[in-house]
GROMACS .gro file of C-alpha atoms in nm:
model
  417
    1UNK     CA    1   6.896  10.279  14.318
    2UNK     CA    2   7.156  10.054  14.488
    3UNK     CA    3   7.323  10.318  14.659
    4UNK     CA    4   7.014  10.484  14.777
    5UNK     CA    5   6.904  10.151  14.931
    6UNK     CA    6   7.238  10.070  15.118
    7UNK     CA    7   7.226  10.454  15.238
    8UNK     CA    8   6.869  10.426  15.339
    9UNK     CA    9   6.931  10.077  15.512
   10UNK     CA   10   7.275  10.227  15.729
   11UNK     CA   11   7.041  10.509  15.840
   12UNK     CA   12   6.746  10.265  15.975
   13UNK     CA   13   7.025  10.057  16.096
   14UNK     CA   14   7.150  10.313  16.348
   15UNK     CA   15   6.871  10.451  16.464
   16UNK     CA   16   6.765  10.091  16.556
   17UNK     CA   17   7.100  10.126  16.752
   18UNK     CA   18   7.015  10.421  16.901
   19UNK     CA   19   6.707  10.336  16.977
   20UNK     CA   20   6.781  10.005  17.201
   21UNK     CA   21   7.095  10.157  17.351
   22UNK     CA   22   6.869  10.396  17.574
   23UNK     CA   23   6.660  10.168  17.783
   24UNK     CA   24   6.496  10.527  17.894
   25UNK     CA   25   6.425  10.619  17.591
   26UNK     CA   26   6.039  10.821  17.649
   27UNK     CA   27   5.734  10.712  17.464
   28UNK     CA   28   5.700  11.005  17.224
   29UNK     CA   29   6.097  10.932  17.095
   30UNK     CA   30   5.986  10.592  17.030
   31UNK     CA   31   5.677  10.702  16.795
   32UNK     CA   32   5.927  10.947  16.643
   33UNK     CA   33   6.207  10.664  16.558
   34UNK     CA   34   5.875  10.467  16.421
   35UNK     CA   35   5.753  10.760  16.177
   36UNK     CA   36   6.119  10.825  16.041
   37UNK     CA   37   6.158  10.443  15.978
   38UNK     CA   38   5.798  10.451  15.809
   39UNK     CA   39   5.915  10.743  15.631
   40UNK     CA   40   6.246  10.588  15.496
   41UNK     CA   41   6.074  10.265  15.400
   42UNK     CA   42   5.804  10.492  15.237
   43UNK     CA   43   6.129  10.685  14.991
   44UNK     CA   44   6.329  10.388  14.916
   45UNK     CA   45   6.034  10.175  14.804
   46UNK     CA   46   5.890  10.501  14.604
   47UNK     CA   47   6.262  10.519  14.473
   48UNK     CA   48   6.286  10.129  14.403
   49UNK     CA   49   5.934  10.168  14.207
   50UNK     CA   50   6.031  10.439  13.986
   51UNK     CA   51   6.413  10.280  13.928
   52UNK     CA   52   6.222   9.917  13.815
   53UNK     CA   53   5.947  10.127  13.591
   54UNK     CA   54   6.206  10.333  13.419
   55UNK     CA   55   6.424   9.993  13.350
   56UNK     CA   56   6.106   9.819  13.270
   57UNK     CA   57   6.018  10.152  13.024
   58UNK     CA   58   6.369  10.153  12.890
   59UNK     CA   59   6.355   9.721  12.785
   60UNK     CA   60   6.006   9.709  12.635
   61UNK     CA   61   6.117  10.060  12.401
   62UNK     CA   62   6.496   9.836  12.318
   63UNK     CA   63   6.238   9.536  12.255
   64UNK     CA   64   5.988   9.753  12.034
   65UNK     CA   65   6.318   9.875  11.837
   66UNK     CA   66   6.497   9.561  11.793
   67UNK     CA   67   6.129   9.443  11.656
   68UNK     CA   68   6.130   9.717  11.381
   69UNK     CA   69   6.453   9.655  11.264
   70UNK     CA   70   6.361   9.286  11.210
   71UNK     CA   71   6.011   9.372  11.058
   72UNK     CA   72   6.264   9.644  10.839
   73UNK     CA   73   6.505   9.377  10.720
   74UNK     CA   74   6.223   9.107  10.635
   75UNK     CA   75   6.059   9.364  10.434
   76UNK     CA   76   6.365   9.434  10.258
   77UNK     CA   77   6.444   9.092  10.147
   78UNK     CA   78   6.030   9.075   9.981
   79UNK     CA   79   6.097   9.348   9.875
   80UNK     CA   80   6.379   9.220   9.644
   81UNK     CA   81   6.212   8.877   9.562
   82UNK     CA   82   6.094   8.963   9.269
   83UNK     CA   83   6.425   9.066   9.155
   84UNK     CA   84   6.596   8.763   9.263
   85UNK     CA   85   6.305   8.489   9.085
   86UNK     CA   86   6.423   8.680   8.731
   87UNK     CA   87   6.769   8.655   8.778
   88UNK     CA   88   6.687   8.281   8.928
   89UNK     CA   89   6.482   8.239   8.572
   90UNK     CA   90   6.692   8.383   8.348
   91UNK     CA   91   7.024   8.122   8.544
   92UNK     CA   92   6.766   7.847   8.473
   93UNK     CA   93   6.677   7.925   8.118
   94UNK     CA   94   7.055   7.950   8.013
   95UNK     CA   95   7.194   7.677   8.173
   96UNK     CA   96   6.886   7.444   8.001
   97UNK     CA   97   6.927   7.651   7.652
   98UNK     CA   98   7.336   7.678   7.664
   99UNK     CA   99   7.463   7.464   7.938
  100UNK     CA  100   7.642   7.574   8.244
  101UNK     CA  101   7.969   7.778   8.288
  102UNK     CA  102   8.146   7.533   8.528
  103UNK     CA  103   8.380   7.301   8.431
  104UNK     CA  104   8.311   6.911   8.519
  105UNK     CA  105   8.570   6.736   8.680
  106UNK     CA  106   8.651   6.375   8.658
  107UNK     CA  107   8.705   6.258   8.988
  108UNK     CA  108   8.461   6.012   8.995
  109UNK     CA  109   8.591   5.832   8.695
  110UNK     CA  110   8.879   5.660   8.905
  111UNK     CA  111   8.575   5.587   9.199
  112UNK     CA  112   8.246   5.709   9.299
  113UNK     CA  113   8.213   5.801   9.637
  114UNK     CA  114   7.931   5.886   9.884
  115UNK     CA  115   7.989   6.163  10.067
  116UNK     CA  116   7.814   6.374  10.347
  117UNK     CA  117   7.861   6.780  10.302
  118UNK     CA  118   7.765   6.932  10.652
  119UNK     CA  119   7.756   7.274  10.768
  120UNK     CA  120   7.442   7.336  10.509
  121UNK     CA  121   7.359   7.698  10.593
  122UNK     CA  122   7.697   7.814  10.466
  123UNK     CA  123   7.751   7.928  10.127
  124UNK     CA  124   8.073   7.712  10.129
  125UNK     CA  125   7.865   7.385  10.159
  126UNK     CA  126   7.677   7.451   9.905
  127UNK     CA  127   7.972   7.540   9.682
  128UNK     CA  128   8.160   7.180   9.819
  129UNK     CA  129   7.827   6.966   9.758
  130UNK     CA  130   7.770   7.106   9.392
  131UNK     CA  131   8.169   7.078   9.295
  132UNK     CA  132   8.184   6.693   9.415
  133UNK     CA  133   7.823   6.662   9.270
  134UNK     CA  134   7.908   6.765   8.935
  135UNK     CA  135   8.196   6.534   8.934
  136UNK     CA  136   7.935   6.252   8.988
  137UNK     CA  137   7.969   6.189   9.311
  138UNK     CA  138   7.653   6.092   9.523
  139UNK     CA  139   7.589   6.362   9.793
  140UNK     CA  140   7.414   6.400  10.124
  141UNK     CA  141   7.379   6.692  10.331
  142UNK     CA  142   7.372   6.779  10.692
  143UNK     CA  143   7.329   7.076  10.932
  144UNK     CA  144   7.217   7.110  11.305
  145UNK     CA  145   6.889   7.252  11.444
  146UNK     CA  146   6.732   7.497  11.366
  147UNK     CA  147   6.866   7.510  11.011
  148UNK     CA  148   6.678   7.241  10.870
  149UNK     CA  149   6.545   7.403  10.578
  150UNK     CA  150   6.893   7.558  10.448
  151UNK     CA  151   6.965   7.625  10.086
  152UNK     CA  152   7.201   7.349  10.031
  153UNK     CA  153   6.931   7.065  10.098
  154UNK     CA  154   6.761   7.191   9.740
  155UNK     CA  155   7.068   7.187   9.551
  156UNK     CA  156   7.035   6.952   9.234
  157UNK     CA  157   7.307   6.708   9.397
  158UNK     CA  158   7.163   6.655   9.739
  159UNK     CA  159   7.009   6.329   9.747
  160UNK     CA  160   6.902   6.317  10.132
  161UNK     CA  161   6.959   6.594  10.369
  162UNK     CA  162   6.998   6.521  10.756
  163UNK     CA  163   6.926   6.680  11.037
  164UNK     CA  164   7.182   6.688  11.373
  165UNK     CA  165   7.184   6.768  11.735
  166UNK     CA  166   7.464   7.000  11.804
  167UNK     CA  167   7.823   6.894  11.857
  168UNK     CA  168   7.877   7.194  12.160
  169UNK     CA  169   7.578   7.077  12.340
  170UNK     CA  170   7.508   6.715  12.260
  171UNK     CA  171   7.815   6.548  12.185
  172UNK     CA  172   7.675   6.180  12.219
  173UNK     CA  173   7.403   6.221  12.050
  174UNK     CA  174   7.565   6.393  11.756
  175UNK     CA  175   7.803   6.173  11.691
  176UNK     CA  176   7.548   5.880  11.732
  177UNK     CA  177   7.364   6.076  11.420
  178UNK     CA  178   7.706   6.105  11.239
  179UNK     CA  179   7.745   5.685  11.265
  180UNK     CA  180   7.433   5.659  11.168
  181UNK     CA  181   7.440   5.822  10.851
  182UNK     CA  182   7.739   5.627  10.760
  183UNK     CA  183   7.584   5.315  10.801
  184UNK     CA  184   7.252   5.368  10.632
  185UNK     CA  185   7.471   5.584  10.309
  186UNK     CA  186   7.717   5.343  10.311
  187UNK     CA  187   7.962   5.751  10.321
  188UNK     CA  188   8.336   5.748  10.199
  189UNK     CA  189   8.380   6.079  10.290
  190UNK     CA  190   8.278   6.336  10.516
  191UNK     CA  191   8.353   6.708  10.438
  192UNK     CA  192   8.237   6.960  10.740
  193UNK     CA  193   8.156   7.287  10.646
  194UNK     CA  194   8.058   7.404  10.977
  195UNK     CA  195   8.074   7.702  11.198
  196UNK     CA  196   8.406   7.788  11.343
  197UNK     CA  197   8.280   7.619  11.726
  198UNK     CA  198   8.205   7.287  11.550
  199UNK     CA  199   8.522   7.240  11.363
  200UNK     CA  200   8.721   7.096  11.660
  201UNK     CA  201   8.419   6.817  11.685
  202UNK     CA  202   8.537   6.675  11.343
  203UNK     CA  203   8.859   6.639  11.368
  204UNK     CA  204   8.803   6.448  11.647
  205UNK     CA  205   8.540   6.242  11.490
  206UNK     CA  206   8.740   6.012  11.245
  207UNK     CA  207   8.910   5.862  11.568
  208UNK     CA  208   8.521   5.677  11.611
  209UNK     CA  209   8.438   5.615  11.249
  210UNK     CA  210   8.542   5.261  11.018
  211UNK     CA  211   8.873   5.311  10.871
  212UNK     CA  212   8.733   5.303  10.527
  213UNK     CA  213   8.569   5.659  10.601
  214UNK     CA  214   8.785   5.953  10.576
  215UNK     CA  215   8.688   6.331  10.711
  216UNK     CA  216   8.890   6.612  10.480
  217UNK     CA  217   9.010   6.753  10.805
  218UNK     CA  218   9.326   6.766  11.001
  219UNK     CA  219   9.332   6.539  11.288
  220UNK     CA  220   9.223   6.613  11.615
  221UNK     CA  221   9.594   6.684  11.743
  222UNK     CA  222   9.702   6.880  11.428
  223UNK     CA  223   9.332   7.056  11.433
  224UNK     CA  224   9.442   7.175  11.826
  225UNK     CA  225   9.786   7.308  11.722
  226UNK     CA  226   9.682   7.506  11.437
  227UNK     CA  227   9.415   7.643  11.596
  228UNK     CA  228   9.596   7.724  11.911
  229UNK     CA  229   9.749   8.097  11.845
  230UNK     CA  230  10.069   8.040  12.047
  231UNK     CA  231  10.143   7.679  11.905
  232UNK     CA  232  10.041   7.795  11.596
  233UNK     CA  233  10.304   8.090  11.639
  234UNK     CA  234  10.586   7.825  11.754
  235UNK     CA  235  10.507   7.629  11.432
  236UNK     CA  236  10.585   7.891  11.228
  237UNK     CA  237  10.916   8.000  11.411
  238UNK     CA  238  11.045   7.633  11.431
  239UNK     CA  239  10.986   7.653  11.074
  240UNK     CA  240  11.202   7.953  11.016
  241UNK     CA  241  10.850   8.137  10.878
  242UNK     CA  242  10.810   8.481  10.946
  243UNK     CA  243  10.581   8.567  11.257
  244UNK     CA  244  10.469   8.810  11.484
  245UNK     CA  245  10.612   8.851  11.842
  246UNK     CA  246  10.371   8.588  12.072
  247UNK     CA  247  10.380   8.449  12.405
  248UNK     CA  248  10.182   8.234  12.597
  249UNK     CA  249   9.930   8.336  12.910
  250UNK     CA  250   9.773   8.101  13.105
  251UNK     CA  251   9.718   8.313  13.421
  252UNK     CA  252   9.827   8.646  13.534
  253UNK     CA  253  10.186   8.589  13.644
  254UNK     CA  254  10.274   8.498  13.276
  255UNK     CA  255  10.142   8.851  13.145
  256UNK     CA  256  10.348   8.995  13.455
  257UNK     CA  257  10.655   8.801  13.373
  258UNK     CA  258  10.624   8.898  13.009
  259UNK     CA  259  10.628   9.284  13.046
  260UNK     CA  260  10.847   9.299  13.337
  261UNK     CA  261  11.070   9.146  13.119
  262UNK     CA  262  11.020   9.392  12.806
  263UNK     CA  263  11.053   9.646  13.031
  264UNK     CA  264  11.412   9.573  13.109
  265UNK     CA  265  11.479   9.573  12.734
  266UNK     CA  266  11.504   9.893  12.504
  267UNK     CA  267  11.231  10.002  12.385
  268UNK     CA  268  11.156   9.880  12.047
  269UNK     CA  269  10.772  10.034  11.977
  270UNK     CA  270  10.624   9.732  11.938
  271UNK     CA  271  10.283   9.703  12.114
  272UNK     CA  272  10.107   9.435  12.239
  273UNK     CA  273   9.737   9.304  12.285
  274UNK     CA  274   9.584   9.020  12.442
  275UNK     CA  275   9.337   8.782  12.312
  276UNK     CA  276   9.227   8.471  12.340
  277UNK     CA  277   9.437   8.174  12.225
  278UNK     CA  278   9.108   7.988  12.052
  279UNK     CA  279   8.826   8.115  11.903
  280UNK     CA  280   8.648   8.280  12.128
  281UNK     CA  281   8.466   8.635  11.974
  282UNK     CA  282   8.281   8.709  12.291
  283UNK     CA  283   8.626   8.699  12.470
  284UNK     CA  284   8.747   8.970  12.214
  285UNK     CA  285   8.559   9.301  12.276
  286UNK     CA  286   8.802   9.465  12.485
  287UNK     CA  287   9.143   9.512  12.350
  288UNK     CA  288   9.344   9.762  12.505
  289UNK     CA  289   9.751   9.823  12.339
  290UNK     CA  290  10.003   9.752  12.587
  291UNK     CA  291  10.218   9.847  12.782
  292UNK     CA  292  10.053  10.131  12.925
  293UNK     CA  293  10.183  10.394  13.138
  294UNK     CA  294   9.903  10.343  13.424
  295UNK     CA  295  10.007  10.019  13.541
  296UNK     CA  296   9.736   9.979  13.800
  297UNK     CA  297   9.489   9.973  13.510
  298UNK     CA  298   9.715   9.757  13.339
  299UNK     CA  299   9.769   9.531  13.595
  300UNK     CA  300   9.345   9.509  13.637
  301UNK     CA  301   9.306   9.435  13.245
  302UNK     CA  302   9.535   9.178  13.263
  303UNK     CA  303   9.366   9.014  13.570
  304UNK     CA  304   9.053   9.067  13.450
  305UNK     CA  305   9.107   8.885  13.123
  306UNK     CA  306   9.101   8.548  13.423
  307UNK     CA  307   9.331   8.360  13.202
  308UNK     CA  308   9.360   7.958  13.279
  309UNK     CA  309   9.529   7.653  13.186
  310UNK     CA  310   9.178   7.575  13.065
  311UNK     CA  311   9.115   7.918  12.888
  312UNK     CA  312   9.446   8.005  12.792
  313UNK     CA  313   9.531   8.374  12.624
  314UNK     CA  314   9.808   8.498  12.394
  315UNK     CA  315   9.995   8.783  12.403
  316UNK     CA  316  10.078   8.943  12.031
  317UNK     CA  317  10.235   9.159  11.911
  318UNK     CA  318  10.022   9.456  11.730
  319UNK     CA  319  10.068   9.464  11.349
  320UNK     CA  320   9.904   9.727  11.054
  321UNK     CA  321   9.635   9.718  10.885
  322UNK     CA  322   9.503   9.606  10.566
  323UNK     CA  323   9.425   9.265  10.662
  324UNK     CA  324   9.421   8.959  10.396
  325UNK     CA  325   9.302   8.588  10.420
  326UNK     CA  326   9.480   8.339  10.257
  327UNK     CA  327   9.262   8.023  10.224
  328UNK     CA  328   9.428   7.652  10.114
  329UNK     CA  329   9.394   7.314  10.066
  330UNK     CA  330   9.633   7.003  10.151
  331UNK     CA  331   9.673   6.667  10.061
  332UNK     CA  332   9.997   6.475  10.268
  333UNK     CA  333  10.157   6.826  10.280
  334UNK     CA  334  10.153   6.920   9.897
  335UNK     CA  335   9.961   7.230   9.824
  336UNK     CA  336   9.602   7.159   9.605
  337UNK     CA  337   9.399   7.448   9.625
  338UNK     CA  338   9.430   7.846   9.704
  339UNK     CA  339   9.292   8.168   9.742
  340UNK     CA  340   9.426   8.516   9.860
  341UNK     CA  341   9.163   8.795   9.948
  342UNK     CA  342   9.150   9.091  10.150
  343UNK     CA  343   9.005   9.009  10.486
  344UNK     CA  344   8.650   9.136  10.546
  345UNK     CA  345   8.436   9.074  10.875
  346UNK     CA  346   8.135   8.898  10.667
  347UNK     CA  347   8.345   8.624  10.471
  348UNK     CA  348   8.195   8.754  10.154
  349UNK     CA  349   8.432   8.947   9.926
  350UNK     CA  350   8.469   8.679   9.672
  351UNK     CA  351   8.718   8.850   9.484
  352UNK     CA  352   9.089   8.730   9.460
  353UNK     CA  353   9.389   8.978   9.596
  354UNK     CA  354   9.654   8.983   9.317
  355UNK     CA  355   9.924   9.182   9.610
  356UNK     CA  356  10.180   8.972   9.717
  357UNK     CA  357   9.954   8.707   9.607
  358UNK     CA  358  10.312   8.485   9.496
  359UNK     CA  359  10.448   8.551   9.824
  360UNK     CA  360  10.137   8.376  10.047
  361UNK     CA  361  10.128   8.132   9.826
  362UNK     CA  362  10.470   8.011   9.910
  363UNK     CA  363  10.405   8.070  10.250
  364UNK     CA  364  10.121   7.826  10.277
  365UNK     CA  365  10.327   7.594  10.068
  366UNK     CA  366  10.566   7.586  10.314
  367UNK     CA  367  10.373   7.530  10.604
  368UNK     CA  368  10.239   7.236  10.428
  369UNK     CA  369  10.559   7.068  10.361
  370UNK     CA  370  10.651   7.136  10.747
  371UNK     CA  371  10.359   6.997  10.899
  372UNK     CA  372  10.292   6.728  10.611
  373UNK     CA  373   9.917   6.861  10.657
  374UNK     CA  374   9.601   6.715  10.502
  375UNK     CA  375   9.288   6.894  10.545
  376UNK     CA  376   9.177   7.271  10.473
  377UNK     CA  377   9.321   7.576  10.709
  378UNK     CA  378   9.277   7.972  10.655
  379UNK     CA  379   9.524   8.209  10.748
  380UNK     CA  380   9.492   8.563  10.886
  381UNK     CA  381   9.772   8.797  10.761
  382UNK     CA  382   9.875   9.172  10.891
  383UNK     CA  383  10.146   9.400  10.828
  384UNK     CA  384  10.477   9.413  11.081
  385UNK     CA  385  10.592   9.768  11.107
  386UNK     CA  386  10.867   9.653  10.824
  387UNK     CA  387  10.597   9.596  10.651
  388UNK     CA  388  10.655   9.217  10.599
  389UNK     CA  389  10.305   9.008  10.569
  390UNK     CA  390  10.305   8.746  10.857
  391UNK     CA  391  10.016   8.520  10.975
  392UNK     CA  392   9.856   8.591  11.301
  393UNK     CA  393   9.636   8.352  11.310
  394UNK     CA  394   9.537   8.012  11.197
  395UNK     CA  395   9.153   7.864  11.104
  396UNK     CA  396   9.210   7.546  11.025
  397UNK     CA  397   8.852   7.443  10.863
  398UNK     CA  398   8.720   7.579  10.528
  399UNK     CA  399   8.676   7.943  10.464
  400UNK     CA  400   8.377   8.116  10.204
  401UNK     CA  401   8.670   8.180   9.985
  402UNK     CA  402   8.590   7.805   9.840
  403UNK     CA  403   8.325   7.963   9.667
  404UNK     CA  404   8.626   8.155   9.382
  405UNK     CA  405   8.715   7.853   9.293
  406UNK     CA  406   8.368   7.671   9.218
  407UNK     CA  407   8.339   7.610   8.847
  408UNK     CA  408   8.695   7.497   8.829
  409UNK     CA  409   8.753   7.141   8.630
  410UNK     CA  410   8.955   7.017   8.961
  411UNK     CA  411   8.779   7.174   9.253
  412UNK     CA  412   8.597   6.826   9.339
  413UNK     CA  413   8.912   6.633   9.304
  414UNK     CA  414   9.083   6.879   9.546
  415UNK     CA  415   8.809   6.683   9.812
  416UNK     CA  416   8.777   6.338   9.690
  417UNK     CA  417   9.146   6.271   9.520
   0.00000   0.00000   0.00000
């Protein structure tokens, strides 16, 4: 349609020209010009018509579809409801009749705290408030709009759940809510158990609280180099722990400088891509291997990725597949809880990895030690092509894997200790 209409506008555009260049120019050849400009109106509004009721054909059938599949999924979850109020029942019945499966801890014993679980519509909350709940601990939970009726606000432990404005898009008024809380509950701890784009707000958040309050997070300029990929990555060689090839990009003439500079270097096979250096999963779509040998296209992907100071990229080397998760805990840099699982997309394979289990351990012990950490990270792990496991990447907030070690006797100490 847009090239029809630029054609279409050219055309009219120099027969206007020819038009007033001939001052005698008859009568008749002016009606003429007028008919063929009525004429070429006429098509390209006919052709703009059709092109805006086909596109307005083609959204309201994507609309219709996107419809069903809702209606689809809502129907499957009634349709299991029945299902899921036996298996609910038959929980209830044996934990009144036998008592439950999970160990209590006795954290509170030394102190009871209040504490504030937020992040409420994640299956890791829930796991958090219940293990420092069944320790004795008094428990509120939190999580933003529109979430307000998330599972965790019925657990048996929750004695007041709170509602807050969103860190990304109201800052001030968030953390107002956050003070607020921790006036009126008198909290001694705050344990986020947000989404990823949250995370950063927290560990910036103890910097504004009383000093009697702690948040089980890393601080705000630990929480930025972890979650960095390329200070991350310099952590880890400073540290003498293996990691993958990684350099910085904060505009084009880094990526340029980069593989100019491989290229005057043997050829090793390694492969690169380019990503963003925080989270960023609308940023990741398009990954392309590099080097290629059409440098023009290249050179455009590169550009096009429009990295910044601001929005700064990595460049990584590319490592095998399978991927694991490692997920641990830290109190001043000694090593408190841990899981190892293979990595899947939805965050819900509860099910511990037994391979090379011993060596991530020590791996996350060590990065402990060397950053004297406190707080709660998750690790991303791939294969080199000597098939050592390195960490890519670094999460550092909680992970679903939290939910393995539920029922443990010192999962709520892990928090509170």
């Amino acid at each position: 349609m847009a090239e029809g209409k630029v054609q279409t506008q050219s055309t009219l555009a120099e027969i206007d020209g020819d038009t007033t260049a001939s001052s005698e120019t008859s009568s008749d050849v002016d009606e003429q010009d007028s008919v063929l400009r009525n004429r070429k109106s006429s098509s390209a509004s006919k052709t703009a018509g059709t092109s805006s009721a086909q596109a307005q054909k083609v959204s309201s059938q994507n609309r219709w579809a996107a419809r069903m599949k809702s209606l689809v999924a809502i129907l499957c979850l009634w349709s299991f409801a029945p299902l899921l109020v036996i298996m609910a029942t038959y929980a209830w019945l044996k934990h009144r009749l036998v008592g439950g499966a999970f160990e209590k801890g006795k954290s509170a014993e030394k102190k009871k705290l209040s504490i504030l679980v937020t992040g409420g519509k994640m299956s890791k909350a829930s796991a958090v408030a219940r293990a420092v709940g069944r320790d004795g601990h008094k428990v509120f939970t939190a999580e933003i709009m529109p979430y307000q009726f998330c599972h965790t606000r019925f657990t048996t432990y929750a004695s007041q759940h709170y509602v807050l404005p969103r860190p990304t898009v109201q800052p001030a008024e968030w953390q107002a809510k956050i003070l607020e809380i921790v006036k009126e509950q008198n909290i001694d701890l705050i344990i986020p158990c947000t989404a990823p784009v949250e995370s950063s707000a927290y560990a910036h958040l103890r910097d504004v609280l009383p000093a009697k309050v702690r948040v089980f997070a890393f601080d705000g300029k630990t929480s930025d180099i972890l979650d960095h990929k390329y200070t991350f990555n310099q952590v880890l060689a400073n540290s003498k722990i293996p990691c993958p090839e990684t350099a910085n990009m904060e505009c084009y003439e880094d990526a340029a400088e980069f593989f100019k500079k491989r290229e005057s270097m043997p050829d090793d096979g390694k492969r690169f891509i380019v990503k963003p250096a925080v989270y960023d999963p609308k940023a990741r779509t398009e990954i392309l291997f590099l080097p290629i040998e059409d440098k023009k296209r290249q050179k455009e992907y590169l550009k096009s990725r429009n990295a910044t100071p601001q929005v700064p990229y990595v460049i990584q080397e590319v490592l095998t597949n399978p991927e694991y998760g490692s997920y641990a805990i830290y109190n001043q840099g000694h090593l408190t809880g841990f899981e190892f699982f293979v990595s899947a997309a939805s965050c819900l394979v509860y099910k511990q990895c037994k391979e090379q289990f011993d060596k991530v351990l020590q791996l996350n012990k060590d990065l402990g030690k060397a950053m004297n950490l406190t707080g709660q990270l998750t690790l991303d792990l791939m294969h080199k092509a000597s098939g050592e496991l390195v960490p890519i990447e670094c999460n550092p907030r909680i992970h679903s894997a939290v939910c393995t070690l539920e029922g443990h006797r010192n999962t709520g100490a892990m928090f509170t200790d």
